[in-house]
Amino acid sequence: MVQEAKAERPGDALLLNAALETIPFGFCVWSSDFTLVMWNRHYLDIYGFPARAIRQGMSLFEVVELSCRLGNHPDTDPKGFFEAYAAELTGNRSGLRVVNLEETAGGRTLETSHVYAPGLGWVVTHEDVTDEIARADMMAESKRELARQYGLLDAAINNISHGLSMFDKDFRLMASNAEFARMYALPPELTRPGTAFRDILEYRRKVGRHAPEDIDAYIAERRRVMRNGRFVNEIAKMADGTYISFRHQPLEGGGMVTTHEDITGQLATEAQMRHLATHDALTDLPNRALFREDVEQSCAGLGSGRSFSLLLVNLDNFKFVNDSEGHETGDKVLQAVASRLKETVGGEGLVARLGGDEFAVLAPGISDPAAVADLARTILTGLDAPFRFGRKPVRLRASVGMAVAPGDGQNADTLMSNADLALIKAKEEEPGTYRFFESGMDAKFRRRRLLETGLRDALSNKELALHFQPLISALTGAVVCAEALLRWDHPELGSIAPAEFIPVAEDTGLIVPLGAWVIETACHTAAGWAEDVKVAVNLSPLQFTRAGLLETVWGALMASGLSAGRLELEITESLLLKDSAANIEMLHALRGLGVGIALDDFGTGYSSLSYLRAFPFDKIKIDRSFMTDIAARPENRAILAAMIGLGKSLGMETVVEGIETAEQLSIVTREGCSQIQGFYYSPPVDAETFAGLIGADGLRLRSVRRSG
Ligand code: C2E
Ligand code: MG
Ligand code: MG
């Protein structure tokens, strides 16, 4: 506000006044000794000075004091503020421009600029720079944020384990990371933005570092990816044999970001892992899973007329080797078997180990039975020579089961199970040989499966029963004993002979609970008979190897009240073949209970006579096979006579089984056997029928049976 301005012309003061009022900042003029000369309205507004409080000629100190009182220059005492102010503006004044920032009561920031004009004094402008400062602060902050983000991005890009490159649409490098340079061994000048893709490729070729085989084709391929504009994941094999995995992401408007990863090691590990998963660790042969895959693949080729054969090779006595020579030798033997098989089969087929002592051969193109049999023979002969690892040379025997495709099956499962059936047959009939699959085996196998599953529930379903067959005293003709014989009435298959299901029960271990049931039931039934009739129960070798036989027998006697002397246990020679010391000990223990022990099927084993020395049996039962043609074959009669004589001289009772005719009866009684069992008197009958036979003598028995 120009107060009493001494204008040259009256219009000049008005003009100057108007000009001062329109400028957008506070303005004032101080004399050189700091008294207020003039000011404008903005000056008053900006500091909040009431109009009347400001007068011309006021000292700077007065104005400062007023300003402080109004709340401007907070936290500053007026004296100090003034002194600092004055100090700054005194001294050499010419050309001086002093700029300060001040704060007002309203929290605004003012920039004051003092310029000394000689003759006039201090011209001071006061500008509100609050918004400007805020804007500048904001810009500085966003700049800092940008730098921070860039730093993060840079750190991220340089720390990812993959190489990263970004090329523009002309295949010039825009950006890349440290791993990219490291992977391709690029010098710094080739990682500069603007470097041509081709220069990088040529350098890679020069130094032999992951260079593509054909640079032109490589660039063309990437150009195609870029043009397509879609994400692509590709694996490329490089000239140095390495594999690089690329993930290309084309950019909008051209260019492409790519990550690069050397996966050579990873592929090698994967290949190794696949090898481990598909090969047997001990022999390094393909395992069952891989072999099955190979068979499946061969099956796929059957349509185009290709045939093949499948041979399953099983070592018959490996378990024995393992048990007697130790597992270490066992392992070595298996390894040697594997290499012998590979050697003998050679290029004719693929050898695999299916597990344990089971091996298999897939022979593509060999389907003529004579050729398949030849191969089987070669394999068996190859395994024939002894293996020398442990204390003594090991001789192995193997059996082979064979199935030929497509005749014996057209898929892996059928072929494998058919070859397996053939193998079972070979092992059953003549271990150490080979057998082809035959169609009937399948049905037999299915029936066996049915028996296996059915037997599990046979006891609880009450499908099992005991029948009893009388044994007649040769001396008195009276019934003196009954052999308990198991019967099974299968709900679907009807009545099944023990000769068929007992081996199944033995294989599955079910013979143990079944056998216990037989002992208990036989004792219980016999307890109801006359005192002079004994009961005989057949025992399987497996029942001996399981704990609890003694307890079962003792328990059955106790529960039924049958005196031990009325129970006979029949065992076969096979029991004495294996682990005989323990078994003989058990026989003694059983006999310690007071029960009788009979040797069943005598004469059918290899060394029957030696068994008679091993244990003092109470009774020997001469196998019924000696009865066939006894009248016509004098040698059978001679053997029979010798056996009966032997039994007698050892103080054992002798029973002849399978007497069907009067002629057979008269022969055996003349030879002096003590008891007779056979259809001539009676077949096995149910418990009720048998109870009715007790008390009858042999002659009456025959008439009872005939009329019954
Ligand atoms: P095994 O102990 O030698 O029993 C005698 C077998 O000869 C019985 O056959 C019987 O029916 C038959 N047999 C008796 N007299 C004659 C005859 O005059 N002519 C002919 N041809 N056969 C006669 P089964 O009942 O079929 O039993 C067969 C085998 O099954 C038995 O032979 C025995 O080894 C086994 N077995 C039966 N029951 C059991 C059992 O409860 N436990 C065990 N472990 N085995 C049993
Ligand atoms: Mg018997
Ligand atoms: Mg017998």
CSV table of C-alpha atoms in Angstrom, one decimal, residues 570-574 576 598-613 615 617 619-627 639-648 650 652-657:
chain,number,residue,atom,x,y,z
A,570,GLU,CA,-0.2,-139.6,11.7
A,571,ILE,CA,2.8,-137.9,10.2
A,572,THR,CA,4.4,-138.4,6.8
A,573,GLU,CA,8.0,-138.9,5.8
A,574,SER,CA,8.2,-135.4,4.4
A,576,LEU,CA,11.4,-135.8,8.7
A,598,ALA,CA,2.1,-143.3,13.4
A,599,LEU,CA,4.2,-143.0,10.2
A,600,ASP,CA,1.7,-142.6,7.3
A,601,ASP,CA,2.2,-143.5,3.7
A,602,PHE,CA,5.2,-145.6,4.6
A,603,GLY,CA,7.3,-146.8,1.6
A,604,THR,CA,6.6,-143.9,-0.6
A,605,GLY,CA,9.6,-141.8,0.5
A,606,TYR,CA,13.2,-142.1,-0.5
A,607,SER,CA,14.7,-143.4,2.7
A,608,SER,CA,11.8,-144.8,4.6
A,609,LEU,CA,14.0,-147.2,6.5
A,610,SER,CA,16.3,-144.5,7.9
A,611,TYR,CA,13.2,-142.8,9.4
A,612,LEU,CA,12.4,-145.8,11.3
A,613,ARG,CA,15.7,-145.4,13.1
A,615,PHE,CA,12.0,-142.1,15.9
A,617,PHE,CA,7.0,-145.0,15.9
A,619,LYS,CA,2.7,-147.6,14.1
A,620,ILE,CA,3.6,-147.6,10.5
A,621,LYS,CA,0.9,-147.3,7.8
A,622,ILE,CA,2.0,-149.0,4.6
A,623,ASP,CA,0.9,-146.9,1.6
A,624,ARG,CA,-2.0,-148.2,-0.4
A,625,SER,CA,0.0,-148.0,-3.6
A,626,PHE,CA,1.6,-151.3,-2.7
A,627,MET,CA,-1.9,-152.9,-2.9
A,639,ILE,CA,8.3,-155.5,-0.4
A,640,LEU,CA,5.1,-155.7,1.6
A,641,ALA,CA,6.3,-158.7,3.5
A,642,ALA,CA,9.6,-157.0,4.2
A,643,MET,CA,7.9,-153.9,5.6
A,644,ILE,CA,5.6,-155.8,7.8
A,645,GLY,CA,8.4,-157.9,9.1
A,646,LEU,CA,10.5,-154.8,9.8
A,647,GLY,CA,7.6,-153.2,11.7
A,648,LYS,CA,7.1,-156.3,13.8
A,650,LEU,CA,10.8,-153.1,15.8
A,652,MET,CA,5.6,-151.3,15.8
A,653,GLU,CA,2.1,-152.0,14.8
A,654,THR,CA,1.6,-152.3,11.0
A,655,VAL,CA,-1.4,-151.1,9.1
A,656,VAL,CA,-2.0,-151.8,5.5
A,657,GLU,CA,-4.1,-149.1,3.8
